[in-house]
Coordinates of C-alpha atoms in Angstrom, one line a residue:
M1 CA 0.0 0.0 0.0
A2 CA 1.1 3.6 -0.6
K3 CA 2.5 5.4 2.3
E4 CA 0.7 8.5 3.6
G5 CA 1.8 11.6 1.7
C6 CA 3.2 9.7 -1.2
T7 CA 1.7 9.0 -4.6
P8 CA 1.1 5.3 -5.5
L9 CA 4.0 5.5 -8.0
A10 CA 6.4 6.8 -5.4
A11 CA 5.4 4.2 -2.9
A12 CA 5.8 1.3 -5.3
S13 CA 8.8 -1.0 -5.1
P14 CA 11.9 -0.1 -7.2
D15 CA 11.1 -2.8 -9.7
K16 CA 7.6 -1.5 -10.2
R17 CA 8.8 2.1 -10.6
H18 CA 11.3 1.0 -13.2
I19 CA 8.6 -0.8 -15.2
I20 CA 6.0 1.9 -15.0
T21 CA 8.2 5.0 -15.6
K22 CA 10.4 3.8 -18.4
N23 CA 9.7 5.2 -21.9
I24 CA 7.0 7.6 -20.6
P25 CA 7.5 10.9 -22.4
N26 CA 6.6 14.2 -20.8
G27 CA 3.2 15.6 -21.7
D28 CA 1.6 12.3 -22.8
G29 CA -1.4 12.6 -20.5
F30 CA -3.2 9.6 -21.7
L31 CA -0.5 7.1 -20.9
V32 CA 0.7 8.7 -17.6
V33 CA -2.9 8.7 -16.2
A34 CA -3.5 5.2 -17.4
I35 CA -0.3 3.7 -15.8
L36 CA -0.8 5.6 -12.5
N37 CA -4.4 4.5 -12.4
I38 CA -3.4 0.8 -12.8
L39 CA -1.0 0.9 -9.9
H40 CA -3.4 2.9 -7.7
I41 CA -6.3 0.4 -8.2
A42 CA -4.0 -2.6 -7.9
T43 CA -3.1 -1.6 -4.4
K44 CA -6.8 -1.7 -3.4
R45 CA -7.6 -5.2 -4.8
S46 CA -8.7 -7.8 -2.3
R47 CA -7.7 -11.4 -2.3
F48 CA -9.8 -14.3 -3.5
N49 CA -9.6 -17.9 -2.6
G50 CA -10.3 -19.1 -6.2
S51 CA -6.8 -18.0 -7.2
L52 CA -4.5 -20.1 -9.2
W53 CA -2.1 -19.9 -6.2
D54 CA -2.6 -19.9 -2.5
A55 CA -4.2 -16.7 -1.2
D56 CA -1.3 -16.4 1.4
D57 CA 1.4 -16.8 -1.2
D58 CA 2.4 -13.1 -1.7
R59 CA 5.3 -14.0 -4.0
A60 CA 3.0 -15.7 -6.5
R61 CA 0.6 -12.8 -6.4
Y62 CA 3.5 -10.4 -6.8
K63 CA 4.6 -12.2 -10.0
A64 CA 1.1 -12.0 -11.4
E65 CA 1.0 -8.2 -10.8
E66 CA 4.4 -7.7 -12.2
R67 CA 3.4 -9.6 -15.4
F68 CA 0.4 -7.3 -15.8
Y69 CA 2.5 -4.1 -15.3
K70 CA 5.1 -5.3 -17.7
T71 CA 2.4 -6.0 -20.3
I72 CA 1.2 -2.4 -20.0
A73 CA 4.7 -1.1 -20.2
D74 CA 5.4 -3.1 -23.4
K75 CA 2.3 -1.9 -25.0
H76 CA 3.3 1.7 -24.1
A77 CA 6.5 1.1 -26.0
Q78 CA 4.6 -0.2 -29.0
V79 CA 2.3 2.8 -29.0
E80 CA 5.4 5.1 -29.1
R81 CA 6.7 3.2 -32.1
L82 CA 3.2 3.6 -33.7
L83 CA 3.2 7.3 -33.1
D84 CA 6.7 7.6 -34.6
D85 CA 5.7 5.6 -37.7
H86 CA 2.7 7.8 -38.3
K87 CA 4.0 11.3 -37.4
D88 CA 3.5 12.7 -40.9
P89 CA 0.6 15.3 -40.7
N90 CA -0.8 13.9 -43.9
D91 CA -0.8 10.3 -42.6
P92 CA -4.3 8.7 -42.7
L93 CA -4.1 8.0 -38.9
Q94 CA -3.2 11.6 -38.2
L95 CA -6.0 12.9 -40.4
R96 CA -8.5 10.7 -38.4
L97 CA -7.2 12.3 -35.2
K98 CA -7.7 15.8 -36.5
F99 CA -11.1 15.6 -38.2
V100 CA -14.5 14.4 -37.2
E101 CA -16.1 11.5 -39.0
C102 CA -19.3 12.7 -40.6
T103 CA -20.8 9.2 -41.1
A104 CA -21.8 7.3 -37.9
N105 CA -21.3 3.6 -37.8
H106 CA -23.7 1.9 -35.4
K107 CA -23.3 -1.7 -36.7
L108 CA -21.9 -2.9 -33.3
G109 CA -24.9 -1.6 -31.3
E110 CA -27.3 -3.1 -33.7
M111 CA -25.8 -6.6 -33.4
L112 CA -25.5 -6.4 -29.6
R113 CA -29.2 -5.5 -29.2
R114 CA -30.7 -7.3 -32.1
H115 CA -32.2 -10.1 -29.9
S116 CA -33.3 -7.9 -27.0
T117 CA -36.3 -5.7 -27.9
E118 CA -39.4 -4.4 -26.2
R119 CA -41.3 -7.6 -27.2
G120 CA -38.8 -10.1 -25.8
H121 CA -35.3 -10.7 -24.6
G122 CA -32.6 -12.9 -26.1
L123 CA -28.8 -13.1 -26.2
S124 CA -26.2 -12.0 -28.7
V125 CA -23.1 -14.2 -28.9
I126 CA -19.6 -12.9 -29.3
A127 CA -16.5 -14.9 -30.4
D128 CA -13.2 -13.9 -28.8
M129 CA -10.6 -15.1 -31.4
K130 CA -7.3 -15.4 -29.7
R131 CA -4.3 -17.7 -30.0
R132 CA -3.1 -17.1 -26.4
T133 CA -4.6 -15.9 -23.2
P134 CA -2.9 -14.2 -20.2
T135 CA -5.6 -15.6 -17.7
K136 CA -5.4 -19.1 -16.4
H137 CA -7.2 -21.0 -13.7
H138 CA -6.8 -24.5 -12.3
T139 CA -10.6 -25.2 -12.5
L140 CA -10.8 -24.3 -16.2
D141 CA -9.6 -25.8 -19.4
N142 CA -6.9 -23.2 -20.3
S143 CA -6.6 -24.2 -24.0
V144 CA -7.7 -21.7 -26.6
L145 CA -8.5 -21.8 -30.3
S146 CA -5.6 -22.7 -32.6
F147 CA -5.7 -21.3 -36.1
L148 CA -3.5 -19.8 -38.8
D149 CA -5.8 -17.6 -40.9
A150 CA -7.9 -15.3 -38.8
S151 CA -10.2 -14.3 -41.7
D152 CA -11.1 -18.0 -42.3
V153 CA -11.9 -18.5 -38.7
A154 CA -14.0 -15.3 -38.7
K155 CA -15.9 -16.6 -41.7
S156 CA -16.6 -19.9 -39.9
M157 CA -17.8 -18.1 -36.8
A158 CA -20.2 -16.0 -38.9
A159 CA -21.6 -19.2 -40.4
V160 CA -22.1 -20.7 -36.9
G161 CA -24.2 -17.7 -35.9
F162 CA -22.0 -15.3 -33.9
D163 CA -23.2 -11.7 -33.9
V164 CA -19.9 -10.0 -33.0
I165 CA -16.3 -11.1 -33.4
F166 CA -13.4 -9.8 -31.2
V167 CA -10.2 -9.7 -33.3
N168 CA -7.2 -9.7 -30.9
T169 CA -4.5 -7.5 -32.4
D170 CA -1.9 -7.7 -29.6
E171 CA 1.0 -9.9 -30.6
T172 CA 2.6 -10.5 -27.3
V173 CA -0.3 -11.3 -25.0
Y174 CA -3.0 -12.7 -27.4
G175 CA -0.9 -13.8 -30.4
G176 CA -2.7 -11.6 -33.0
H177 CA -1.7 -8.9 -35.4
I178 CA -3.3 -5.6 -36.5
S179 CA -3.4 -6.7 -40.2
E180 CA -5.8 -9.5 -39.2
L181 CA -8.4 -6.8 -38.4
H182 CA -8.6 -5.7 -42.0
D183 CA -8.4 -9.2 -43.3
C184 CA -11.4 -10.2 -41.3
F185 CA -13.3 -7.2 -42.6
L186 CA -12.5 -8.0 -46.3
E187 CA -13.7 -11.5 -45.8
L188 CA -16.9 -10.8 -43.8
R189 CA -18.1 -7.9 -46.0
K190 CA -18.8 -10.4 -48.7
L191 CA -21.8 -11.5 -46.6
G192 CA -23.4 -8.1 -46.7
R193 CA -23.6 -5.4 -44.1
R194 CA -26.9 -6.5 -42.6
V195 CA -25.8 -10.1 -42.3
R196 CA -22.1 -10.0 -41.3
P197 CA -21.1 -9.9 -37.7
A198 CA -19.7 -6.7 -36.2
I199 CA -15.9 -6.5 -35.9
V200 CA -14.3 -5.2 -32.7
M201 CA -10.6 -4.6 -32.2
K202 CA -9.5 -6.1 -28.9
D203 CA -6.2 -4.7 -27.7
I204 CA -4.7 -2.7 -24.8
V205 CA -5.7 0.7 -26.0
L206 CA -3.6 3.5 -24.5
H207 CA -3.7 6.3 -27.1
P208 CA -6.3 7.7 -29.6
I209 CA -4.0 6.7 -32.5
Q210 CA -4.9 3.1 -31.8
I211 CA -8.6 4.0 -32.2
A212 CA -7.7 5.7 -35.5
Q213 CA -5.9 2.6 -36.6
A214 CA -9.0 0.5 -35.8
A215 CA -11.2 2.9 -37.8
E216 CA -8.8 2.9 -40.7
Y217 CA -9.0 -0.9 -40.8
R218 CA -12.8 -0.7 -40.9
A219 CA -13.5 -2.1 -37.4
D220 CA -17.0 -1.4 -36.0
G221 CA -15.9 -1.1 -32.4
V222 CA -12.9 -0.9 -30.1
L223 CA -12.5 -2.3 -26.6
L224 CA -11.4 0.1 -23.9
N225 CA -10.3 -1.0 -20.5
A226 CA -11.6 1.1 -17.6
L227 CA -8.9 -0.3 -15.2
V228 CA -6.1 0.7 -17.6
L229 CA -7.4 4.1 -18.7
G230 CA -8.9 5.5 -15.4
T231 CA -10.0 9.1 -15.9
A232 CA -8.6 9.1 -19.4
L233 CA -11.5 6.9 -20.4
K234 CA -13.7 9.9 -21.0
E235 CA -11.3 11.4 -23.6
M236 CA -11.0 8.0 -25.3
I237 CA -14.8 7.6 -25.5
I238 CA -15.0 11.1 -27.1
A239 CA -12.2 10.1 -29.5
C240 CA -14.2 7.0 -30.6
L241 CA -17.3 9.1 -31.2
N242 CA -15.3 11.6 -33.2
M243 CA -13.9 8.9 -35.4
G244 CA -17.3 7.2 -36.0
I245 CA -16.5 4.0 -34.1
E246 CA -18.4 2.6 -31.1
P247 CA -16.5 1.9 -27.9
V248 CA -17.0 -1.1 -25.6
V249 CA -15.8 -0.4 -22.1
E250 CA -14.4 -3.3 -20.1
I251 CA -15.2 -3.0 -16.4
H252 CA -14.4 -5.2 -13.4
T253 CA -16.0 -3.5 -10.4
K254 CA -19.1 -1.5 -9.5
A255 CA -17.0 1.7 -9.2
E256 CA -15.7 1.3 -12.7
A257 CA -19.2 0.7 -14.0
M258 CA -20.5 3.9 -12.5
L259 CA -17.4 5.8 -13.8
A260 CA -18.0 4.4 -17.3
L261 CA -21.7 5.4 -17.2
E262 CA -20.8 8.9 -16.0
F263 CA -18.5 9.3 -19.0
G264 CA -21.3 8.3 -21.4
A265 CA -20.5 4.7 -22.2
N266 CA -23.4 2.7 -23.6
N267 CA -21.7 -0.7 -24.2
L268 CA -20.3 -2.2 -21.0
L269 CA -18.4 -5.5 -20.9
V270 CA -18.2 -7.0 -17.4
N271 CA -15.1 -9.2 -17.2
Q272 CA -15.1 -11.7 -14.4
W273 CA -11.3 -12.1 -14.6
D274 CA -9.2 -9.9 -12.3
R275 CA -6.5 -9.1 -14.8
V276 CA -4.1 -7.7 -12.1
H277 CA -4.1 -10.8 -9.8
N278 CA -5.2 -13.4 -12.4
L279 CA -8.3 -14.3 -10.4
L280 CA -11.7 -15.6 -11.6
K281 CA -14.8 -14.3 -9.8
P282 CA -17.7 -16.2 -11.4
T283 CA -20.5 -14.1 -9.8
R284 CA -19.1 -10.7 -10.6
A285 CA -21.3 -10.2 -13.7
L286 CA -24.5 -11.0 -11.6
E287 CA -23.5 -8.5 -8.9
I288 CA -22.7 -5.6 -11.2
K289 CA -25.9 -6.0 -13.2
N290 CA -28.0 -4.7 -10.4
I291 CA -26.5 -1.2 -10.4
V292 CA -26.7 -0.7 -14.1
G293 CA -30.1 0.1 -15.7
D294 CA -31.6 -1.4 -18.8
D295 CA -30.6 1.5 -21.0
A296 CA -26.9 0.4 -21.2
T297 CA -26.0 -2.7 -23.2
L298 CA -24.3 -5.2 -20.9
I299 CA -21.9 -8.0 -22.1
A300 CA -20.6 -10.8 -19.8
A301 CA -17.2 -12.3 -20.3
G302 CA -14.7 -14.5 -18.4
G303 CA -15.0 -18.2 -17.6
I304 CA -18.3 -18.8 -19.5
I305 CA -18.3 -22.5 -20.3
N306 CA -21.6 -24.2 -19.7
F307 CA -25.2 -23.3 -20.5
T308 CA -26.1 -22.9 -16.8
Q309 CA -24.0 -19.7 -16.7
V310 CA -25.6 -18.5 -19.9
H311 CA -29.1 -19.1 -18.5
E312 CA -28.3 -17.1 -15.3
L313 CA -26.8 -14.2 -17.2
A314 CA -29.7 -14.1 -19.6
L315 CA -32.3 -14.1 -16.7
M316 CA -30.3 -11.3 -15.0
G317 CA -30.8 -9.2 -18.1
Y318 CA -27.5 -9.3 -20.0
D319 CA -27.6 -8.6 -23.7
A320 CA -24.6 -10.6 -24.9
I321 CA -22.0 -13.1 -23.8
V322 CA -18.4 -13.6 -24.9
L323 CA -17.0 -17.1 -25.6
G324 CA -13.2 -17.4 -25.5
R325 CA -12.0 -20.8 -24.3
R326 CA -15.3 -22.3 -25.3
L327 CA -14.5 -21.8 -29.0
S328 CA -12.0 -24.6 -28.9
Y329 CA -14.8 -27.1 -28.0
D330 CA -16.1 -29.3 -30.8
D331 CA -19.7 -28.8 -30.0
I332 CA -19.6 -25.0 -30.4
P333 CA -22.2 -24.9 -33.2
E334 CA -24.7 -26.7 -31.1
F335 CA -23.9 -24.6 -28.1
V336 CA -24.3 -21.3 -30.0
E337 CA -27.6 -22.6 -31.4
R338 CA -28.9 -23.3 -27.9
V339 CA -27.9 -19.8 -26.8
R340 CA -29.7 -18.2 -29.7
Q341 CA -32.9 -20.2 -29.0
W342 CA -33.0 -18.9 -25.4
Q343 CA -35.9 -16.5 -25.1
S344 CA -37.8 -14.7 -22.4
P345 CA -40.1 -11.7 -21.9
C346 CA -38.4 -8.2 -22.2
K347 CA -35.8 -7.1 -19.8
S348 CA -38.2 -4.8 -17.8
I349 CA -40.3 -7.8 -17.0
L350 CA -37.2 -9.8 -16.0
R351 CA -36.1 -7.0 -13.7
L352 CA -39.5 -6.9 -11.9
S353 CA -39.4 -10.7 -11.6
R354 CA -35.8 -10.9 -10.4
D355 CA -36.7 -11.9 -6.8
M356 CA -38.7 -14.7 -8.2
F357 CA -35.8 -16.1 -10.2
F358 CA -32.8 -15.4 -7.9
D359 CA -32.1 -15.9 -4.2
I360 CA -30.0 -12.9 -3.3
Q361 CA -28.3 -12.9 0.1
E362 CA -27.3 -9.5 1.5
D363 CA -24.9 -8.7 4.4
E364 CA -25.6 -6.2 7.2
E365 CA -24.7 -3.2 5.1
G366 CA -27.1 -4.1 2.4
I367 CA -24.5 -5.2 -0.1
E368 CA -25.4 -8.1 -2.3
G369 CA -23.5 -11.2 -1.5
R370 CA -24.2 -14.7 -2.8
I371 CA -26.6 -14.9 -5.8
R372 CA -28.1 -18.2 -7.0
L373 CA -31.1 -19.4 -9.0
K374 CA -34.2 -20.7 -7.2
G375 CA -35.2 -24.2 -7.7
N376 CA -38.7 -23.5 -9.1
H377 CA -37.7 -20.8 -11.5
E378 CA -38.1 -23.0 -14.6
K379 CA -41.8 -23.3 -14.3
L380 CA -42.3 -19.6 -13.8
L381 CA -40.2 -18.8 -16.8
N382 CA -42.1 -21.1 -19.1
E383 CA -45.4 -19.7 -17.8
M384 CA -44.2 -16.2 -18.5
N385 CA -43.1 -17.1 -22.0
A386 CA -46.4 -18.7 -22.7
F387 CA -48.3 -15.6 -21.4
Y388 CA -46.2 -13.2 -23.5
G389 CA -46.2 -15.3 -26.6
R390 CA -42.5 -16.2 -26.4
R391 CA -41.0 -19.6 -27.3
G392 CA -40.5 -21.7 -24.2
V393 CA -37.1 -22.4 -22.8
N394 CA -36.3 -26.0 -21.9
A395 CA -34.9 -25.0 -18.6
S396 CA -35.6 -28.4 -17.0
N397 CA -32.6 -29.8 -18.7
I398 CA -30.2 -27.0 -17.9
Q399 CA -28.7 -28.5 -14.8
A400 CA -28.6 -32.0 -16.4
N401 CA -26.5 -30.6 -19.3
T402 CA -24.0 -28.8 -17.2
D403 CA -21.6 -31.6 -16.9
S404 CA -21.7 -32.3 -20.6
D405 CA -21.0 -28.7 -21.4
A406 CA -18.0 -28.5 -19.1
H407 CA -16.0 -31.3 -20.8
K408 CA -14.2 -30.8 -24.0
V409 CA -15.1 -33.1 -26.9
E410 CA -12.5 -34.5 -29.3
P411 CA -12.3 -32.3 -32.4
A412 CA -13.9 -33.3 -35.6
H413 CA -12.7 -31.4 -38.6
Q414 CA -14.7 -30.1 -41.5
Q415 CA -18.2 -30.4 -40.1
P416 CA -20.7 -28.9 -42.6
I417 CA -23.1 -26.3 -41.2
E418 CA -26.3 -25.4 -43.0
N419 CA -27.0 -21.7 -43.7
D420 CA -29.5 -19.9 -41.6
R421 CA -32.0 -18.2 -43.9
N422 CA -32.8 -15.6 -41.3
R423 CA -29.2 -14.5 -41.1
N424 CA -28.6 -14.6 -44.9
G425 CA -31.8 -12.6 -45.6
G426 CA -33.4 -15.4 -47.5
A427 CA -30.5 -15.9 -49.9
D428 CA -30.4 -18.9 -52.1
M429 CA -28.6 -21.9 -50.6
D430 CA -26.5 -22.2 -53.8
D431 CA -25.0 -18.7 -53.4
K432 CA -22.7 -19.6 -50.6
I433 CA -21.1 -22.8 -49.4
V434 CA -19.7 -22.7 -45.9
T435 CA -17.7 -25.4 -44.0
V436 CA -16.7 -24.9 -40.4
T437 CA -13.2 -26.1 -39.5
Y438 CA -11.6 -26.1 -36.1
G439 CA -7.8 -26.2 -35.8
N440 CA -6.3 -24.9 -39.0
P441 CA -9.1 -23.5 -41.2
V442 CA -9.3 -23.8 -45.0
N443 CA -10.8 -21.5 -47.6
T444 CA -14.2 -22.9 -48.4
T445 CA -16.4 -19.8 -49.0
F446 CA -17.4 -18.9 -52.5
V447 CA -19.5 -15.9 -53.6
K448 CA -20.9 -15.9 -57.1
N449 CA -22.1 -12.3 -57.4
I450 CA -19.5 -10.2 -55.6
L451 CA -21.2 -6.9 -56.7
S452 CA -24.4 -7.8 -54.9
T453 CA -22.7 -8.5 -51.6
V454 CA -19.9 -6.0 -51.2
E455 CA -20.6 -3.8 -48.2
C456 CA -21.4 -0.1 -48.7
P457 CA -20.5 1.7 -45.4
E458 CA -22.8 4.6 -46.2
S459 CA -25.8 2.5 -47.0
M460 CA -28.9 2.3 -44.7
I461 CA -27.6 4.9 -42.2
D462 CA -30.1 7.5 -41.0
T463 CA -27.9 10.0 -39.4
G464 CA -30.7 12.1 -38.0
Q465 CA -32.4 9.2 -36.4
Y466 CA -29.1 7.9 -35.0
L467 CA -28.2 11.3 -33.5
A468 CA -31.6 11.6 -31.9
E469 CA -31.4 8.1 -30.4
R470 CA -27.9 8.8 -29.2
K471 CA -29.0 12.1 -27.5
S472 CA -31.9 10.3 -25.8
E473 CA -29.6 7.5 -24.5
M474 CA -27.2 10.1 -23.1
Y475 CA -30.0 11.9 -21.3
R476 CA -31.3 8.7 -19.8
M477 CA -27.9 7.6 -18.7
K478 CA -27.2 11.1 -17.2
W479 CA -30.5 11.0 -15.2
Y480 CA -29.8 7.4 -14.0
V481 CA -26.3 8.4 -12.7
E482 CA -27.9 11.5 -11.1
R483 CA -30.6 9.4 -9.4
Q484 CA -28.1 6.9 -8.0
R485 CA -25.9 9.6 -6.5
W486 CA -28.9 11.4 -4.9
I487 CA -30.2 8.1 -3.4
K488 CA -26.7 7.3 -2.1
R489 CA -26.5 10.7 -0.5
F490 CA -30.0 10.8 1.2
R491 CA -30.6 7.1 1.7
H492 CA -30.5 7.4 5.5
H493 CA -33.7 9.6 5.4
F494 CA -35.9 6.8 4.1
H495 CA -37.0 3.3 5.1
N496 CA -35.9 1.6 1.9
R497 CA -34.5 2.4 -1.6
R498 CA -38.0 2.4 -3.1
D499 CA -39.0 5.4 -1.0
A500 CA -35.8 7.2 -1.9
N501 CA -36.4 6.5 -5.5
N502 CA -40.0 7.8 -5.3
A503 CA -38.7 10.9 -3.5
H504 CA -36.2 11.6 -6.3
R505 CA -38.8 11.0 -8.9
L506 CA -41.0 13.8 -7.3
K507 CA -38.0 16.1 -7.1
K508 CA -37.1 15.6 -10.7
A509 CA -40.7 16.0 -11.9
I510 CA -41.0 19.3 -10.0
D511 CA -37.7 20.6 -11.4
M512 CA -38.7 19.7 -14.9
Y513 CA -42.1 21.4 -14.6
T514 CA -40.6 24.5 -13.0
A515 CA -38.0 24.8 -15.7
F516 CA -40.7 24.4 -18.3
R517 CA -42.8 27.2 -16.8
L518 CA -39.9 29.6 -16.4
Y519 CA -37.9 29.1 -19.5
G520 CA -39.3 26.4 -21.7
T521 CA -42.6 27.9 -22.6
K522 CA -41.2 30.9 -24.4
L523 CA -38.5 29.0 -26.2
L524 CA -40.9 26.2 -27.4
K525 CA -43.5 28.6 -28.6
S526 CA -41.0 30.1 -31.0
K527 CA -40.5 26.6 -32.6
K528 CA -43.7 24.6 -31.8
S529 CA -47.4 25.4 -32.0
N530 CA -49.3 26.4 -28.9
I531 CA -51.2 23.1 -28.9
I532 CA -48.0 21.1 -28.7
V533 CA -46.6 23.3 -25.9
E534 CA -49.9 23.0 -23.9
K535 CA -49.8 19.3 -24.3
M536 CA -46.2 19.1 -23.1
G537 CA -47.2 21.1 -20.0
Q538 CA -50.1 18.9 -19.4
I539 CA -47.9 15.8 -19.5
L540 CA -45.4 17.3 -17.1
R541 CA -48.2 18.2 -14.7
Q542 CA -49.5 14.6 -14.8
H543 CA -46.0 13.4 -14.0
V544 CA -45.8 15.7 -11.0
K545 CA -49.2 14.5 -9.8
A546 CA -48.3 10.8 -10.2
A547 CA -45.0 11.3 -8.4
Y548 CA -46.7 13.3 -5.6
E549 CA -49.2 10.4 -5.0
E550 CA -46.4 7.9 -4.7
A551 CA -44.0 10.0 -2.7
P552 CA -43.0 8.7 0.8
R553 CA -44.6 10.3 3.8
D554 CA -43.9 10.4 7.6
N555 CA -46.3 9.6 10.4
L556 CA -48.0 12.9 10.0
G557 CA -48.6 12.5 6.3
N558 CA -46.0 15.0 5.3
I559 CA -43.8 14.2 2.3
I560 CA -40.2 13.3 3.1
M561 CA -38.0 15.4 1.0
P562 CA -34.5 16.1 2.4
R563 CA -32.8 19.3 1.6
P564 CA -29.1 19.5 0.5
E565 CA -26.9 19.8 3.5

């Protein structure tokens, strides 16, 4: 731990100071903040009994931390070389850094939320293509997918039914290369923009020039690590939006989740791996979900092997799952198909029914502890699916199939997979022949009419609608963070969180109606008709009335509304 009066960097060991401080140029705020934030957060991490080593073995833990710090330092040196190679002002990457992309690309958001709508909830599936992994655990099969040509594997994953593909571009840690990002795009665009999976660059991103490189190679998204970036995350998210690429923010704790939401992140990836200490926390995704509303898109990653885990995450309201080690299993086509067939009512219904599905134990401070499924939740889920017109989930066999999911099957090469007409837009079966190969893929995809399938990046993009939806999402996220902060500040005035939430609702309704009467009426009448303005005022008054009726009251019937201290 850092000594009092010293910065975390100054209080670190000599070896850590050498690793962190070498090759850091003066004035590079992104990298300095990121490195300092890693060391500061690492000193606060608690121990976990599920570690690969003994919890009392400080030497083993020290090695894991040093390996993580060295990885960041090596990536910092790579970014310096990248900046030096592209320092020409007319370089394409420099031009992307200086100018704003006028065409928005929301392919990633569409694929992540394509199965979860107001009518029902389903899961999107993400393939994490990597040749190596820095995380290992004695309870898991630590083998990963082995392949030579990333574009062929991406093509096979698209045929299996994956909605998003993570292309690892880090050579040292994950065994990838930046050129594979563009190769995957060139191969997948033959399927058409509506059909092909979204492509996300997965790397240790420390500088906006890496985002520019991802955009130059036609990636739809980029993965940002909140642990690594810290407060620099906000600037990186803004850089993504300026370059027309969607960010996916990787979080590990509730504090990082709130920080990402405050900075305007819409796509959150909850990683159950503690990257600093190489620990697996299998219930982390379930715990973090409760503090994040339904407006943000949530992705679960880390140690997802069997269908029981998928079932729990889907019931909790996650939008997508990431499969990494699971890709090396021979039954991956059947597993993905089972995930895609999982259906339930919409996420708002699942949120209201959470206590019926899960048994949540809380400690004395009200912090959620152990979370597990109730034994009779299968019957309730099938009844809800029947009531809302959703296809039933065969949940009775979930526990029985857990053991079969957890064991790896011997590989069988060149298994033919039939095309899904829904994913191919009703295309003729003769137009495309796909063979899924595990191990070393082979080229087996043929497209007859290349002109009819080449992707047009500007096609089917309604910029006005996208900007309006984006603005609405940002306002909802802003109000959610504001409500959580207010409840945390004045929670002691109320009996429970529901009363605090109702009190904040009344406060917000009064503030909005007051602002409308003082300022909004004159401004709106200059742009809208009097009928529309009066209707807006009527709606705001109804909100105030409804919030007033549900507001918490004391024994005398007075509304409990604490004032700022």
